[in-house]
Amino acid sequence: MKRRLKKKIKIIILLIIITLIGIFSYIIANKINNNEDFEFSKLINEKEKIKYPITKKISLVATGDGLLHNVVYLDAYDKETDTFDFSPQLSMVKDIISNYDIAYYNQETVFGGKLTSRFNCQHNLPGYCSYPYFNSPSEFGDAMVEAGFNLVGLASNHSADCTYASDECITNSYNYWKSKNIIFDGFNEDESKENKYNIGKINDITYGFLAYTNTLNGLDGTVSNIKYKIDIYDEETVKKEVEDLKQKVDVVIVAMHWHKNSAEYETKPTQSNIQIANYLASLGVDIVLGTYSHCLQPFDIIDNTVVFYSLGNFISNQGDLISSIGYKGIVGVLASMDITKTIYEDGTSEIKIDNLGADLTYTYNKNHKNYLVIPFSKMNESYNENYKQIYEEYKNILTSLNQNIKVKEIN
């Protein structure tokens, strides 16, 4: 009798185990079929809850103009292979850029394609052009993307430079950036101005990007029939686009190529630029990344909006081209910040921009060769014997309106 009883108990236990396995398998299969995430811990303990608030964080670094004077791209040119390699020029910043989730720069000059119909382009390779009307080799973009840049502004005062040679100039540039796995704005494909390439998402934080210019260097007439292709600043348009974007994303970033009455090579923002920055802040823009002056200008915080009035030039020949401006055209910045999203139990969330930092940069060349973007944190006397004084001068410029930014120290 005892043996029979033990056998029955074993059979009952086995049946219970088989039943539990069946129920367990059914629940998993049902969740998978309904595209639900299966969490074992939740099944074991239904009372377990997500702990609020939830914090998500990403990092951003931003720099200024990719301004490709002919000597810059000639330095990258290999005549034997008829190719360009800009990667050596970026070798000292690549390791810094790789540390950030989002890396922005302003592509000042257009990648219009190799246009053989160009004219008034002295001392240039056929198909490309330098100052005053630019058309640049897209291989520079290849090098920047390979270095880690994934957020690009295209609207600048040089946006229409090569349109007089080809109606396809802007389209060629747009299609180039469209082929890259990045976020960009400033050029448009058609009159709808719908750009599917200006919203990104990293670590559950969505960010939207808009880029505007306030001037086309007097070339407005060359794009009179295709003005929709370039994002021109006006308050009504900006208000509509910012408000629309805010409904779709957590963070709104605006690249602003400033007012057409702004002075180039001035280290202070004009009153008109300050007014635009205040207007963007009133619309709820989170970050404003300014360019146009071709030199470094101060950063500020307006309400909760972080504003860099000018990030300066990232790479150019500006210092040699206009010797009277001194170091203004070759000192820029890698401006950094954290974007933090806090999610609360009631479903609301808030965004905070903090941990502001900066690494000043210097564009080096020797007799128009060996162009190199050098962070001041890596500078030494072999590049410029006065680098310590230059650093102090431009550190003071950057922090002249607001000192709540940590500027990286020099060697």
Tab-separated table of C-alpha atoms in Angstrom:
chain	number	residue	atom	x	y	z
A	1	MET	CA	0.000	0.000	0.000
A	2	LYS	CA	2.811	2.391	0.877
A	3	ARG	CA	4.520	1.749	-2.450
A	4	ARG	CA	1.265	2.410	-4.332
A	5	LEU	CA	0.681	5.621	-2.357
A	6	LYS	CA	4.195	6.887	-3.113
A	7	LYS	CA	3.713	6.061	-6.778
A	8	LYS	CA	0.416	7.999	-6.853
A	9	ILE	CA	2.052	10.995	-5.145
A	10	LYS	CA	4.880	10.967	-7.698
A	11	ILE	CA	2.357	10.826	-10.544
A	12	ILE	CA	0.366	13.746	-9.045
A	13	ILE	CA	3.529	15.846	-8.586
A	14	LEU	CA	4.577	15.055	-12.170
A	15	LEU	CA	1.149	16.086	-13.460
A	16	ILE	CA	1.333	19.357	-11.492
A	17	ILE	CA	4.804	20.113	-12.933
A	18	ILE	CA	3.603	19.332	-16.466
A	19	THR	CA	0.550	21.565	-15.946
A	20	LEU	CA	2.676	24.459	-14.659
A	21	ILE	CA	5.064	24.112	-17.586
A	22	GLY	CA	2.107	24.166	-19.962
A	23	ILE	CA	0.640	27.284	-18.357
A	24	PHE	CA	4.056	28.967	-18.305
A	25	SER	CA	4.661	28.120	-21.982
A	26	TYR	CA	1.200	29.385	-22.949
A	27	ILE	CA	1.777	32.746	-21.236
A	28	ILE	CA	5.148	33.234	-22.939
A	29	ALA	CA	3.799	32.217	-26.350
A	30	ASN	CA	0.796	34.518	-25.955
A	31	LYS	CA	2.983	37.474	-25.056
A	32	ILE	CA	5.339	36.827	-27.963
A	33	ASN	CA	2.419	36.533	-30.401
A	34	ASN	CA	1.091	39.864	-29.150
A	35	ASN	CA	4.539	41.509	-29.520
A	36	GLU	CA	4.741	42.040	-25.756
A	37	ASP	CA	8.035	42.172	-23.890
A	38	PHE	CA	8.307	39.169	-21.588
A	39	GLU	CA	9.739	39.820	-18.171
A	40	PHE	CA	10.311	36.756	-15.990
A	41	SER	CA	10.665	38.819	-12.839
A	42	LYS	CA	7.280	40.425	-13.480
A	43	LEU	CA	5.619	37.015	-13.867
A	44	ILE	CA	7.108	35.776	-10.615
A	45	ASN	CA	6.233	38.958	-8.739
A	46	GLU	CA	3.271	40.808	-10.204
A	47	LYS	CA	3.568	43.418	-7.463
A	48	GLU	CA	6.971	44.567	-8.754
A	49	LYS	CA	6.782	48.113	-10.145
A	50	ILE	CA	9.069	50.398	-12.140
A	51	LYS	CA	10.903	52.776	-9.869
A	52	TYR	CA	10.292	56.440	-10.726
A	53	PRO	CA	11.615	58.893	-11.634
A	54	ILE	CA	13.489	57.348	-14.581
A	55	THR	CA	16.545	59.236	-15.814
A	56	LYS	CA	17.930	59.056	-19.354
A	57	LYS	CA	21.036	60.923	-20.530
A	58	ILE	CA	22.889	61.656	-23.774
A	59	SER	CA	25.852	63.906	-24.579
A	60	LEU	CA	26.360	66.476	-27.333
A	61	VAL	CA	29.418	68.218	-28.756
A	62	ALA	CA	29.201	71.087	-31.243
A	63	THR	CA	31.686	72.978	-33.356
A	64	GLY	CA	31.608	75.649	-36.041
A	65	ASP	CA	32.241	76.080	-39.752
A	66	GLY	CA	33.687	73.641	-42.202
A	67	LEU	CA	34.890	76.462	-44.456
A	68	LEU	CA	36.805	74.895	-47.317
A	69	HIS	CA	39.121	77.410	-48.897
A	70	ASN	CA	41.021	76.010	-51.860
A	71	VAL	CA	44.278	75.529	-49.933
A	72	VAL	CA	42.428	73.374	-47.387
A	73	TYR	CA	41.116	70.927	-49.971
A	74	LEU	CA	44.277	71.102	-52.083
A	75	ASP	CA	46.140	69.926	-48.978
A	76	ALA	CA	43.868	66.854	-48.944
A	77	TYR	CA	44.213	66.195	-52.684
A	78	ASP	CA	46.270	63.387	-54.221
A	79	LYS	CA	47.010	64.270	-57.830
A	80	GLU	CA	48.117	60.760	-58.784
A	81	THR	CA	44.827	59.152	-57.746
A	82	ASP	CA	42.619	62.246	-58.222
A	83	THR	CA	41.170	61.698	-54.738
A	84	PHE	CA	40.825	63.625	-51.476
A	85	ASP	CA	41.663	62.448	-47.970
A	86	PHE	CA	40.748	64.918	-45.228
A	87	SER	CA	41.127	62.454	-42.366
A	88	PRO	CA	44.686	63.590	-41.407
A	89	GLN	CA	43.320	67.108	-40.848
A	90	LEU	CA	40.885	65.688	-38.254
A	91	SER	CA	43.232	63.234	-36.580
A	92	MET	CA	43.608	65.200	-33.326
A	93	VAL	CA	39.870	65.631	-32.688
A	94	LYS	CA	38.545	62.232	-33.754
A	95	ASP	CA	39.111	60.598	-30.365
A	96	ILE	CA	37.245	63.470	-28.662
A	97	ILE	CA	34.255	63.346	-31.002
A	98	SER	CA	33.864	59.593	-30.478
A	99	ASN	CA	33.044	60.214	-26.799
A	100	TYR	CA	29.714	61.926	-27.608
A	101	ASP	CA	26.306	60.633	-28.679
A	102	ILE	CA	25.567	63.670	-30.867
A	103	ALA	CA	28.288	65.614	-32.694
A	104	TYR	CA	27.332	68.778	-34.614
A	105	TYR	CA	29.139	70.973	-37.107
A	106	ASN	CA	28.121	73.583	-39.672
A	107	GLN	CA	28.942	72.737	-43.297
A	108	GLU	CA	29.498	76.298	-44.446
A	109	THR	CA	30.234	75.469	-48.083
A	110	VAL	CA	28.088	73.406	-50.466
A	111	PHE	CA	28.822	69.932	-51.826
A	112	GLY	CA	27.352	70.727	-55.235
A	113	GLY	CA	29.165	67.987	-57.118
A	114	LYS	CA	32.072	68.406	-59.506
A	115	LEU	CA	30.731	71.248	-61.677
A	116	THR	CA	32.761	71.742	-64.840
A	117	SER	CA	30.716	74.828	-65.793
A	118	ARG	CA	32.112	76.902	-62.944
A	119	PHE	CA	33.791	80.208	-63.765
A	120	ASN	CA	35.846	82.857	-61.916
A	121	CYS	CA	37.548	80.104	-59.951
A	122	GLN	CA	41.233	80.837	-60.038
A	123	HIS	CA	43.843	78.567	-58.449
A	124	ASN	CA	41.351	75.741	-58.017
A	125	LEU	CA	40.850	72.184	-59.168
A	126	PRO	CA	38.411	71.892	-62.085
A	127	GLY	CA	34.859	71.542	-60.839
A	128	TYR	CA	35.442	73.093	-57.406
A	129	CYS	CA	35.587	76.670	-56.232
A	130	SER	CA	36.801	78.731	-53.301
A	131	TYR	CA	36.199	82.272	-52.070
A	132	PRO	CA	34.016	84.176	-52.752
A	133	TYR	CA	31.627	81.565	-54.260
A	134	PHE	CA	32.280	78.098	-52.935
A	135	ASN	CA	31.740	74.591	-54.230
A	136	SER	CA	33.530	71.963	-52.172
A	137	PRO	CA	34.483	68.290	-52.513
A	138	SER	CA	32.077	66.025	-50.633
A	139	GLU	CA	34.982	63.882	-49.424
A	140	PHE	CA	35.275	66.371	-46.575
A	141	GLY	CA	31.831	65.241	-45.460
A	142	ASP	CA	32.985	61.629	-45.676
A	143	ALA	CA	35.858	62.395	-43.308
A	144	MET	CA	33.637	64.295	-40.869
A	145	VAL	CA	31.072	61.505	-40.699
A	146	GLU	CA	33.846	58.928	-40.300
A	147	ALA	CA	35.251	61.055	-37.445
A	148	GLY	CA	31.885	60.801	-35.669
A	149	PHE	CA	29.910	63.898	-36.680
A	150	ASN	CA	26.244	62.967	-37.063
A	151	LEU	CA	24.357	66.288	-36.874
A	152	VAL	CA	24.986	68.781	-39.694
A	153	GLY	CA	23.688	72.274	-40.450
A	154	LEU	CA	23.555	73.207	-44.146
A	155	ALA	CA	21.943	76.666	-44.133
A	156	SER	CA	24.556	79.407	-44.437
A	157	ASN	CA	25.306	82.606	-46.309
A	158	HIS	CA	27.115	80.400	-48.865
A	159	SER	CA	24.155	78.070	-49.469
A	160	ALA	CA	23.412	79.580	-52.900
A	161	ASP	CA	27.036	80.016	-54.006
A	162	CYS	CA	27.090	77.419	-56.774
A	163	THR	CA	23.472	77.686	-57.926
A	164	TYR	CA	24.388	80.059	-60.750
A	165	ALA	CA	26.423	77.234	-62.288
A	166	SER	CA	23.863	74.480	-61.792
A	167	ASP	CA	20.228	74.322	-60.720
A	168	GLU	CA	21.076	70.910	-59.278
A	169	CYS	CA	23.744	72.263	-56.945
A	170	ILE	CA	21.613	72.249	-53.780
A	171	THR	CA	19.907	69.015	-54.810
A	172	ASN	CA	23.305	67.353	-55.212
A	173	SER	CA	24.275	68.464	-51.702
A	174	TYR	CA	20.932	67.356	-50.249
A	175	ASN	CA	21.218	63.928	-51.892
A	176	TYR	CA	24.769	63.539	-50.606
A	177	TRP	CA	23.675	64.061	-46.996
A	178	LYS	CA	20.569	61.953	-47.570
A	179	SER	CA	22.900	59.029	-48.350
A	180	LYS	CA	24.557	59.322	-44.927
A	181	ASN	CA	23.200	57.898	-41.685
A	182	ILE	CA	23.023	61.292	-39.972
A	183	ILE	CA	20.594	64.055	-38.971
A	184	PHE	CA	20.713	67.245	-41.062
A	185	ASP	CA	18.670	70.319	-41.973
A	186	GLY	CA	18.987	73.573	-43.906
A	187	PHE	CA	18.275	72.230	-47.412
A	188	ASN	CA	14.978	70.794	-48.649
A	189	GLU	CA	14.043	68.316	-51.336
A	190	ASP	CA	10.736	69.827	-52.434
A	191	GLU	CA	8.256	72.602	-51.668
A	192	SER	CA	6.637	70.664	-48.818
A	193	LYS	CA	9.857	71.305	-46.838
A	194	GLU	CA	9.218	68.012	-45.080
A	195	ASN	CA	12.588	66.676	-44.037
A	196	LYS	CA	12.556	63.128	-42.738
A	197	TYR	CA	16.225	63.456	-41.805
A	198	ASN	CA	16.000	66.018	-38.989
A	199	ILE	CA	14.702	63.873	-36.106
A	200	GLY	CA	16.845	61.408	-34.182
A	201	LYS	CA	16.537	59.186	-31.117
A	202	ILE	CA	19.245	58.012	-28.730
A	203	ASN	CA	18.705	56.303	-25.364
A	204	ASP	CA	14.938	56.996	-25.509
A	205	ILE	CA	15.556	60.741	-25.968
A	206	THR	CA	14.199	62.155	-29.237
A	207	TYR	CA	15.782	65.302	-30.634
A	208	GLY	CA	14.722	67.510	-33.505
A	209	PHE	CA	16.976	69.766	-35.540
A	210	LEU	CA	16.297	72.939	-37.540
A	211	ALA	CA	18.828	75.099	-39.409
A	212	TYR	CA	18.312	78.627	-40.767
A	213	THR	CA	20.303	81.332	-42.500
A	214	ASN	CA	19.504	85.034	-42.666
A	215	THR	CA	21.572	85.894	-45.729
A	216	LEU	CA	22.680	84.453	-49.075
A	217	ASN	CA	25.471	86.947	-49.826
A	218	GLY	CA	23.285	88.832	-52.273
A	219	LEU	CA	22.572	85.704	-54.349
A	220	ASP	CA	18.865	85.509	-53.520
A	221	GLY	CA	18.069	86.056	-57.201
A	222	THR	CA	19.831	82.844	-58.226
A	223	VAL	CA	17.349	80.831	-56.160
A	224	SER	CA	14.247	82.986	-56.663
A	225	ASN	CA	12.402	80.082	-58.283
A	226	ILE	CA	13.641	77.466	-55.794
A	227	LYS	CA	13.757	79.429	-52.542
A	228	TYR	CA	12.065	76.558	-50.729
A	229	LYS	CA	15.304	74.555	-51.097
A	230	ILE	CA	17.130	76.709	-48.518
A	231	ASP	CA	15.800	77.352	-45.008
A	232	ILE	CA	15.659	81.140	-44.742
A	233	TYR	CA	14.945	82.637	-41.323
A	234	ASP	CA	11.748	84.530	-40.640
A	235	GLU	CA	9.861	84.623	-37.365
A	236	GLU	CA	6.559	83.256	-38.655
A	237	THR	CA	8.183	80.242	-40.348
A	238	VAL	CA	10.405	79.513	-37.363
A	239	LYS	CA	7.489	79.725	-34.926
A	240	LYS	CA	5.453	77.255	-36.962
A	241	GLU	CA	8.302	74.797	-37.437
A	242	VAL	CA	9.523	74.909	-33.827
A	243	GLU	CA	6.010	74.436	-32.450
A	244	ASP	CA	5.409	71.527	-34.824
A	245	LEU	CA	8.717	69.889	-33.922
A	246	LYS	CA	8.108	70.289	-30.183
A	247	GLN	CA	5.057	68.021	-30.516
A	248	LYS	CA	7.285	65.232	-31.858
A	249	VAL	CA	10.490	65.383	-29.830
A	250	ASP	CA	11.927	65.900	-26.362
A	251	VAL	CA	14.656	68.349	-27.380
A	252	VAL	CA	14.704	71.067	-30.068
A	253	ILE	CA	18.091	72.167	-31.428
A	254	VAL	CA	18.354	75.159	-33.785
A	255	ALA	CA	21.429	76.011	-35.852
A	256	MET	CA	21.289	79.748	-36.528
A	257	HIS	CA	23.384	81.464	-39.200
A	258	TRP	CA	22.793	84.920	-37.843
A	259	HIS	CA	21.322	88.187	-39.009
A	260	LYS	CA	22.381	89.596	-42.372
A	261	ASN	CA	23.356	92.866	-40.673
A	262	SER	CA	25.777	91.098	-38.336
A	263	ALA	CA	29.421	91.975	-38.595
A	264	GLU	CA	31.879	89.214	-39.458
A	265	TYR	CA	35.004	88.809	-37.313
A	266	GLU	CA	33.319	90.473	-34.326
A	267	THR	CA	33.684	88.656	-31.014
A	268	LYS	CA	30.488	90.105	-29.540
A	269	PRO	CA	26.943	89.269	-30.695
A	270	THR	CA	24.973	92.127	-32.207
A	271	GLN	CA	21.756	93.320	-30.631
A	272	SER	CA	19.774	91.807	-33.512
A	273	ASN	CA	21.307	88.405	-32.816
A	274	ILE	CA	20.519	88.702	-29.120
A	275	GLN	CA	16.914	89.503	-30.047
A	276	ILE	CA	16.699	86.410	-32.260
A	277	ALA	CA	18.194	84.268	-29.483
A	278	ASN	CA	15.592	85.605	-27.052
A	279	TYR	CA	12.851	84.892	-29.573
A	280	LEU	CA	14.029	81.307	-30.029
A	281	ALA	CA	14.154	80.908	-26.250
A	282	SER	CA	10.573	82.208	-25.977
A	283	LEU	CA	9.487	79.462	-28.407
A	284	GLY	CA	10.987	76.819	-26.134
A	285	VAL	CA	14.077	75.949	-28.190
A	286	ASP	CA	16.483	74.043	-25.950
A	287	ILE	CA	19.824	74.644	-27.689
A	288	VAL	CA	20.897	77.372	-30.154
A	289	LEU	CA	24.124	76.791	-32.102
A	290	GLY	CA	25.231	79.993	-33.799
A	291	THR	CA	27.581	80.654	-36.715
A	292	TYR	CA	28.342	83.386	-39.308
A	293	SER	CA	30.937	85.621	-37.650
A	294	HIS	CA	33.819	83.214	-38.486
A	295	CYS	CA	35.166	83.756	-35.014
A	296	LEU	CA	34.384	82.702	-31.488
A	297	GLN	CA	31.663	84.578	-29.585
A	298	PRO	CA	30.259	84.160	-26.060
A	299	PHE	CA	27.897	81.525	-24.797
A	300	ASP	CA	24.885	82.355	-22.630
A	301	ILE	CA	21.810	80.826	-21.018
A	302	ILE	CA	18.503	82.609	-21.712
A	303	ASP	CA	15.806	81.251	-19.410
A	304	ASN	CA	16.466	77.528	-19.956
A	305	THR	CA	17.899	77.874	-23.468
A	306	VAL	CA	21.616	77.276	-24.001
A	307	VAL	CA	22.946	79.705	-26.635
A	308	PHE	CA	26.321	79.654	-28.356
A	309	TYR	CA	26.349	82.895	-30.351
A	310	SER	CA	29.203	81.706	-32.560
A	311	LEU	CA	31.174	78.478	-32.496
A	312	GLY	CA	33.753	80.050	-34.811
A	313	ASN	CA	35.503	78.205	-37.617
A	314	PHE	CA	36.236	74.518	-37.250
A	315	ILE	CA	38.621	74.485	-40.214
A	316	SER	CA	39.476	77.198	-42.743
A	317	ASN	CA	42.255	79.336	-44.154
A	318	GLN	CA	40.654	82.458	-42.684
A	319	GLY	CA	43.658	83.572	-40.667
A	320	ASP	CA	45.964	83.641	-43.693
A	321	LEU	CA	43.298	84.869	-46.099
A	322	ILE	CA	42.589	87.938	-43.956
A	323	SER	CA	45.721	88.564	-41.929
A	324	SER	CA	44.240	91.645	-40.250
A	325	ILE	CA	41.852	89.525	-38.168
A	326	GLY	CA	44.717	87.740	-36.456
A	327	TYR	CA	43.711	84.495	-34.755
A	328	LYS	CA	39.974	85.188	-34.912
A	329	GLY	CA	39.439	82.998	-37.968
A	330	ILE	CA	41.398	79.998	-36.759
A	331	VAL	CA	40.273	79.664	-33.121
A	332	GLY	CA	37.066	77.736	-32.594
A	333	VAL	CA	35.562	75.474	-29.958
A	334	LEU	CA	34.274	72.019	-29.232
A	335	ALA	CA	31.330	72.919	-26.996
A	336	SER	CA	29.874	70.060	-24.978
A	337	MET	CA	26.836	69.411	-22.808
A	338	ASP	CA	24.628	66.678	-21.364
A	339	ILE	CA	20.936	66.331	-22.183
A	340	THR	CA	19.028	64.665	-19.348
A	341	LYS	CA	15.422	63.488	-19.542
A	342	THR	CA	13.598	62.756	-16.293
A	343	ILE	CA	10.385	60.718	-16.597
A	344	TYR	CA	7.851	60.783	-13.741
A	345	GLU	CA	5.248	58.205	-12.723
A	346	ASP	CA	2.351	60.318	-14.024
A	347	GLY	CA	3.814	60.172	-17.543
A	348	THR	CA	5.233	63.702	-17.600
A	349	SER	CA	8.887	64.410	-18.253
A	350	GLU	CA	11.356	67.269	-18.200
A	351	ILE	CA	14.571	68.066	-20.052
A	352	LYS	CA	17.685	69.566	-18.505
A	353	ILE	CA	20.794	70.792	-20.321
A	354	ASP	CA	23.820	70.863	-18.052
A	355	ASN	CA	27.472	69.864	-17.592
A	356	LEU	CA	28.491	72.570	-20.068
A	357	GLY	CA	32.068	72.334	-21.254
A	358	ALA	CA	34.402	73.639	-23.960
A	359	ASP	CA	37.695	72.690	-25.555
A	360	LEU	CA	39.068	75.560	-27.635
A	361	THR	CA	40.471	74.586	-31.051
A	362	TYR	CA	43.137	75.955	-33.358
A	363	THR	CA	43.560	75.419	-37.119
A	364	TYR	CA	47.240	74.890	-37.837
A	365	ASN	CA	49.017	74.912	-41.199
A	366	LYS	CA	52.577	75.298	-42.380
A	367	ASN	CA	52.911	77.197	-45.652
A	368	HIS	CA	49.393	76.108	-46.668
A	369	LYS	CA	50.195	72.461	-46.034
A	370	ASN	CA	49.468	70.003	-43.243
A	371	TYR	CA	46.210	71.617	-42.110
A	372	LEU	CA	45.299	70.267	-38.702
A	373	VAL	CA	42.522	71.014	-36.213
A	374	ILE	CA	44.120	70.975	-32.762
A	375	PRO	CA	42.268	71.155	-29.440
A	376	PHE	CA	44.061	73.534	-27.086
A	377	SER	CA	44.127	70.690	-24.576
A	378	LYS	CA	46.645	69.081	-26.964
A	379	MET	CA	48.492	72.241	-28.041
A	380	ASN	CA	52.166	72.950	-27.532
A	381	GLU	CA	54.736	75.519	-28.656
A	382	SER	CA	55.609	73.619	-31.828
A	383	TYR	CA	52.246	74.689	-33.280
A	384	ASN	CA	52.272	78.233	-31.900
A	385	GLU	CA	54.685	79.603	-29.334
A	386	ASN	CA	52.007	82.031	-28.110
A	387	TYR	CA	49.309	79.405	-27.628
A	388	LYS	CA	48.905	80.091	-23.888
A	389	GLN	CA	48.123	83.764	-24.437
A	390	ILE	CA	45.778	82.915	-27.326
A	391	TYR	CA	43.978	80.427	-25.090
A	392	GLU	CA	43.432	82.967	-22.316
A	393	GLU	CA	42.132	85.595	-24.764
A	394	TYR	CA	39.529	83.327	-26.336
A	395	LYS	CA	38.566	81.675	-23.081
A	396	ASN	CA	37.662	85.161	-21.824
A	397	ILE	CA	35.645	85.822	-25.009
A	398	LEU	CA	33.671	82.591	-24.627
A	399	THR	CA	32.813	83.242	-20.971
A	400	SER	CA	32.289	87.019	-21.179
A	401	LEU	CA	28.469	86.803	-20.872
A	402	ASN	CA	28.189	83.721	-18.692
A	403	GLN	CA	30.862	81.827	-16.782
A	404	ASN	CA	28.820	78.682	-16.123
A	405	ILE	CA	30.882	76.602	-18.516
A	406	LYS	CA	34.006	74.593	-17.794
A	407	VAL	CA	36.738	75.392	-20.317
A	408	LYS	CA	39.245	72.593	-20.651
A	409	GLU	CA	42.729	73.498	-19.485
A	410	ILE	CA	45.769	73.647	-21.758
A	411	ASN	CA	48.915	71.543	-21.369
